[in-house]
Tab-separated table of C-alpha atoms in Angstrom:
chain	number	residue	atom	x	y	z
T	1	MET	CA	20.167	7.502	-2.216
T	2	LEU	CA	20.683	11.171	-2.973
T	3	LEU	CA	22.419	12.970	-5.813
T	4	PHE	CA	24.980	15.569	-4.724
T	5	ARG	CA	26.949	18.091	-6.724
T	6	SER	CA	30.204	16.459	-5.607
T	7	GLU	CA	31.692	14.257	-2.882
T	8	GLU	CA	32.685	17.436	-1.041
T	9	HIS	CA	29.043	18.557	-0.913
T	10	ALA	CA	27.911	15.111	0.276
T	11	GLU	CA	30.572	14.999	2.981
T	12	ARG	CA	29.637	18.461	4.279
T	13	TRP	CA	25.934	17.544	4.314
T	14	THR	CA	26.459	14.216	6.098
T	15	ALA	CA	28.788	15.804	8.668
T	16	GLN	CA	26.224	18.517	9.466
T	17	ARG	CA	23.495	15.917	9.986
T	18	ARG	CA	25.639	13.257	11.644
T	19	THR	CA	24.564	10.940	8.840
T	20	PRO	CA	26.836	7.946	8.165
T	21	HIS	CA	29.566	8.603	5.598
T	22	GLY	CA	28.296	5.648	3.537
T	23	ALA	CA	29.380	5.013	-0.038
T	24	PHE	CA	29.508	6.803	-3.385
T	25	LEU	CA	28.497	5.701	-6.870
T	26	THR	CA	29.131	7.544	-10.098
T	27	LEU	CA	26.071	8.417	-12.158
T	28	GLU	CA	27.150	5.791	-14.694
T	29	GLN	CA	27.327	3.103	-11.985
T	30	GLN	CA	23.934	4.184	-10.683
T	31	TRP	CA	22.372	4.040	-14.151
T	32	GLU	CA	23.746	0.539	-14.643
T	33	LEU	CA	22.380	-0.526	-11.264
T	34	SER	CA	18.970	1.083	-11.909
T	35	ARG	CA	18.706	-0.522	-15.342
T	36	THR	CA	19.719	-3.970	-14.127
T	37	TRP	CA	17.481	-3.732	-11.079
T	38	PHE	CA	14.283	-2.427	-12.633
T	39	GLU	CA	14.208	-3.873	-16.157
T	40	GLY	CA	11.343	-6.362	-16.237
T	41	ARG	CA	9.586	-4.808	-13.229
T	42	LEU	CA	6.391	-4.401	-15.279
T	43	ASP	CA	6.339	-8.055	-16.374
T	44	PRO	CA	3.306	-9.919	-14.997
T	45	ASN	CA	5.420	-12.650	-13.454
T	46	PHE	CA	8.175	-10.472	-12.033
T	47	ALA	CA	9.491	-11.883	-8.754
T	48	ARG	CA	11.648	-10.068	-6.214
T	49	ARG	CA	15.278	-11.053	-6.367
T	50	THR	CA	16.641	-13.370	-3.746
T	51	THR	CA	19.481	-12.070	-1.589
T	52	GLU	CA	21.907	-14.157	-3.626
T	53	GLU	CA	20.578	-12.786	-6.931
T	54	ALA	CA	20.892	-9.244	-5.595
T	55	ARG	CA	24.473	-9.936	-4.509
T	56	VAL	CA	25.325	-11.059	-8.042
T	57	VAL	CA	23.846	-7.814	-9.464
T	58	PHE	CA	25.868	-5.707	-7.022
T	59	GLU	CA	29.084	-7.577	-7.726
T	60	ARG	CA	28.679	-7.224	-11.482
T	61	ILE	CA	28.634	-3.452	-11.023
T	62	GLY	CA	31.615	-3.582	-8.706
T	63	LEU	CA	29.686	-3.143	-5.457
T	64	ALA	CA	31.257	-5.552	-3.013
T	65	GLY	CA	32.227	-5.519	0.638
T	66	PRO	CA	30.315	-5.204	3.909
T	67	PHE	CA	28.419	-2.022	2.909
T	68	TRP	CA	26.749	-3.821	-0.006
T	69	SER	CA	26.072	-7.077	1.821
T	70	LEU	CA	22.335	-7.755	2.080
T	71	THR	CA	22.785	-9.955	5.125
T	72	SER	CA	23.853	-8.299	8.352
L	1	MET	CA	-7.840	-4.862	-16.765
L	2	ALA	CA	-9.412	-8.299	-17.125
L	3	PRO	CA	-9.065	-10.664	-14.164
L	4	THR	CA	-6.769	-13.544	-14.971
L	5	GLY	CA	-7.596	-16.802	-13.353
L	6	TYR	CA	-9.830	-16.311	-10.347
L	7	PRO	CA	-13.582	-16.900	-10.289
L	8	LEU	CA	-15.738	-14.526	-12.295
L	9	ASP	CA	-17.760	-13.866	-9.173
L	10	PRO	CA	-15.392	-14.199	-6.211
L	11	ARG	CA	-18.292	-13.680	-3.795
L	12	ALA	CA	-19.563	-17.089	-4.928
L	13	THR	CA	-16.450	-18.664	-3.440
L	14	PRO	CA	-15.675	-16.733	-0.273
L	15	GLY	CA	-11.990	-16.631	0.597
L	16	TYR	CA	-9.063	-17.643	-1.567
L	17	GLY	CA	-6.838	-20.656	-1.269
L	18	ALA	CA	-3.093	-20.133	-1.255
L	19	GLY	CA	-2.912	-20.489	-5.041
L	20	MET	CA	-5.690	-17.984	-5.633
L	21	SER	CA	-4.059	-15.460	-3.305
L	22	GLU	CA	-0.913	-15.701	-5.378
L	23	THR	CA	-2.858	-15.011	-8.575
L	24	LEU	CA	-4.698	-12.110	-7.030
L	25	ASP	CA	-1.481	-10.641	-5.601
L	26	ARG	CA	0.164	-10.847	-9.020
L	27	ASP	CA	-2.760	-9.018	-10.649
L	28	VAL	CA	-2.962	-6.388	-7.917
L	29	ARG	CA	0.774	-5.698	-8.178
L	30	LEU	CA	0.523	-5.421	-11.932
L	31	ALA	CA	-2.514	-3.111	-11.744
L	32	VAL	CA	-0.670	-0.863	-9.281
L	33	MET	CA	2.347	-0.662	-11.588
L	34	ARG	CA	0.174	-0.031	-14.659
L	35	GLY	CA	-1.617	2.723	-12.729
L	36	PHE	CA	1.680	4.435	-12.033
L	37	VAL	CA	2.833	4.076	-15.640
L	38	ASP	CA	-0.399	5.090	-17.381
L	39	ASP	CA	-2.105	7.431	-14.880
L	40	GLU	CA	0.995	8.683	-13.021
L	41	ARG	CA	-0.518	7.493	-9.720
L	42	PRO	CA	-1.466	4.197	-8.089
L	43	PRO	CA	-5.077	3.033	-8.144
L	44	SER	CA	-7.031	3.236	-4.875
L	45	PRO	CA	-8.327	0.007	-3.290
L	46	ASP	CA	-11.863	0.676	-4.540
L	47	GLU	CA	-10.571	1.290	-8.060
L	48	LEU	CA	-8.643	-2.001	-7.887
L	49	ALA	CA	-11.771	-3.767	-6.637
L	50	GLY	CA	-13.719	-2.382	-9.594
L	51	SER	CA	-11.125	-3.110	-12.280
L	52	LEU	CA	-10.299	-6.616	-11.036
L	53	GLY	CA	-13.865	-7.567	-10.060
L	54	VAL	CA	-12.850	-8.550	-6.536
L	55	PRO	CA	-14.380	-7.373	-3.233
L	56	GLN	CA	-12.419	-4.492	-1.711
L	57	ILE	CA	-11.693	-6.468	1.442
L	58	GLU	CA	-9.846	-9.046	-0.676
L	59	ILE	CA	-7.942	-6.245	-2.418
L	60	GLU	CA	-6.872	-4.770	0.914
L	61	GLY	CA	-5.709	-8.210	2.085
L	62	SER	CA	-3.694	-8.556	-1.092
L	63	LEU	CA	-2.123	-5.114	-0.658
L	64	ARG	CA	-1.095	-6.041	2.889
L	65	ARG	CA	0.477	-9.299	1.721
L	66	LEU	CA	2.401	-7.384	-0.956
L	67	ALA	CA	3.549	-4.887	1.665
L	68	ASP	CA	4.640	-7.684	4.016
L	69	ALA	CA	6.649	-9.150	1.139
L	70	HIS	CA	8.292	-5.731	0.474
L	71	VAL	CA	6.789	-5.627	-3.013
L	72	LEU	CA	5.217	-2.260	-2.211
L	73	VAL	CA	4.813	0.114	0.734
L	74	LEU	CA	1.471	1.319	2.103
L	75	ALA	CA	0.944	4.722	3.688
L	76	PRO	CA	1.163	3.993	7.447
L	77	GLY	CA	-2.124	2.761	8.897
L	78	THR	CA	-3.890	2.719	5.518
L	79	PRO	CA	-4.452	0.384	2.554
L	80	TYR	CA	-3.236	3.129	0.173
L	81	VAL	CA	-0.088	2.623	-1.891
L	82	TRP	CA	2.731	4.971	-0.932
L	83	MET	CA	5.534	3.371	-2.952
L	84	ALA	CA	5.797	0.585	-5.460
L	85	ASN	CA	9.448	0.843	-6.331
L	86	PRO	CA	10.565	2.590	-8.389
L	87	PHE	CA	7.444	4.809	-8.168
L	88	SER	CA	6.343	7.139	-5.370
L	89	ALA	CA	2.727	8.223	-4.985
L	90	ILE	CA	3.754	11.370	-3.114
L	91	PRO	CA	5.956	14.251	-4.261
L	92	THR	CA	9.679	13.780	-3.732
L	93	PRO	CA	12.787	15.728	-4.805
L	94	PHE	CA	13.242	13.262	-7.706
L	95	ARG	CA	11.090	14.377	-10.628
L	96	VAL	CA	11.035	12.166	-13.699
L	97	ALA	CA	9.794	13.217	-17.131
L	98	ALA	CA	9.349	11.223	-20.332
L	99	GLY	CA	7.434	12.937	-23.107
L	100	GLU	CA	4.249	14.317	-21.557
L	101	ARG	CA	4.335	11.958	-18.574
L	102	ARG	CA	5.633	12.817	-15.107
L	103	TRP	CA	6.441	10.708	-12.047
L	104	TRP	CA	8.233	10.909	-8.722
L	105	GLY	CA	10.989	8.492	-7.804
L	106	ASN	CA	11.723	7.577	-4.197
L	107	CYS	CA	15.428	8.320	-4.660
L	108	ILE	CA	17.901	8.714	-7.514
L	109	TRP	CA	18.141	4.901	-7.886
L	110	ASP	CA	14.368	4.710	-8.337
L	111	ALA	CA	14.074	7.859	-10.475
L	112	LEU	CA	16.436	6.326	-13.028
L	113	GLY	CA	14.694	2.997	-12.457
L	114	ILE	CA	11.371	4.443	-13.647
L	115	LEU	CA	12.883	5.171	-17.051
L	116	ALA	CA	14.504	1.716	-17.078
L	117	ALA	CA	11.323	-0.105	-16.031
L	118	ILE	CA	9.227	1.609	-18.713
L	119	GLY	CA	12.021	1.500	-21.278
L	120	VAL	CA	11.860	5.140	-22.310
L	121	ASP	CA	14.288	8.004	-22.678
L	122	GLY	CA	13.712	10.790	-20.215
L	123	HIS	CA	14.920	13.315	-17.740
L	124	VAL	CA	15.453	13.374	-13.972
L	125	SER	CA	15.475	16.680	-12.104
L	126	THR	CA	16.618	17.007	-8.527
L	127	ALA	CA	18.728	19.359	-6.407
L	128	CYS	CA	21.907	18.930	-4.416
L	129	PRO	CA	20.758	18.503	-0.780
L	130	ASP	CA	23.796	20.493	0.369
L	131	CYS	CA	23.716	23.621	-1.791
L	132	GLY	CA	20.307	23.405	-3.456
L	133	GLU	CA	21.737	23.720	-6.937
L	134	ALA	CA	19.584	22.054	-9.592
L	135	LEU	CA	20.968	18.793	-10.943
L	136	GLU	CA	19.660	17.549	-14.262
L	137	VAL	CA	20.205	14.074	-15.640
L	138	GLU	CA	19.356	12.975	-19.167
L	139	VAL	CA	18.863	9.362	-20.219
L	140	GLU	CA	18.970	8.455	-23.892
L	141	GLY	CA	19.133	4.802	-24.815
L	142	ALA	CA	21.857	3.229	-22.708
L	143	THR	CA	23.581	6.577	-22.209
L	144	ILE	CA	23.313	8.832	-19.163
L	145	ARG	CA	24.436	12.454	-19.096
L	146	GLY	CA	24.567	14.763	-16.124
L	147	ASP	CA	26.575	15.986	-13.188
L	148	GLY	CA	26.746	14.743	-9.654
L	149	ILE	CA	27.687	11.834	-7.448
L	150	VAL	CA	25.288	9.393	-5.778
L	151	HIS	CA	25.565	8.967	-2.028
L	152	TYR	CA	24.317	5.914	-0.111
L	153	ALA	CA	24.160	6.577	3.621
L	154	ILE	CA	22.702	3.291	4.822
L	155	PRO	CA	24.287	-0.151	4.321
L	156	ALA	CA	22.296	-2.507	2.072
L	157	ALA	CA	21.378	-4.903	4.879
L	158	ARG	CA	19.472	-2.104	6.657
L	159	TRP	CA	17.593	-0.572	3.703
L	160	TRP	CA	14.265	-2.085	4.755
L	161	ASP	CA	14.609	-1.075	8.423
L	162	ASP	CA	13.079	2.275	7.467
L	163	ILE	CA	12.428	2.252	3.746
L	164	GLY	CA	10.870	5.725	3.854
L	165	SER	CA	14.154	7.322	4.860
L	166	THR	CA	16.293	4.942	2.812
């Protein structure tokens, strides 16, 4: 998960390296995902999310479809 | 950090039952995270053994269980913590600052996640991989300010195939 100046920069970089085109998030979407994902990580009884719980987090932020599916 | 729930002298009861392993793993994970937060680096296995009062061999077993469960990542072939998301023990292009403290995130998701996990305002510095231009991101409360777009190359189902490159 890298931060690029713009989609144009990311597309040039991925094309040069034959890296998959993948998906884009705005910084605001990423901040929402980071906050939702990592809040509580320092709690003593933190437990990793199940695949279903992770799917719910992704969907709430608008990340749906095959790219964001945690099961292949 | 005070041990929480296992025998005062673990050598008196060699080996841990399933329940005791769970308790130890919880305390080891927490000590690793607190090390990152407070000391800006993870504790070594011998430091964990000293602070938790547990033989190092038990600590290393715990670290391997945590790695198998994808709770953290060990440097290949070692019992040393490489990543405990969102933190990285080695330098990366994602520098995080909050007050006087500094960390490295494994990626932009994790760099922002460090500030979220600790609950502090702060700053993430990185550079566009394409042109090298510095990209600065500021987090204040629930607000984020900065330029750039986040790119995910690898589909979610394959993130743990090679977490180092993900």
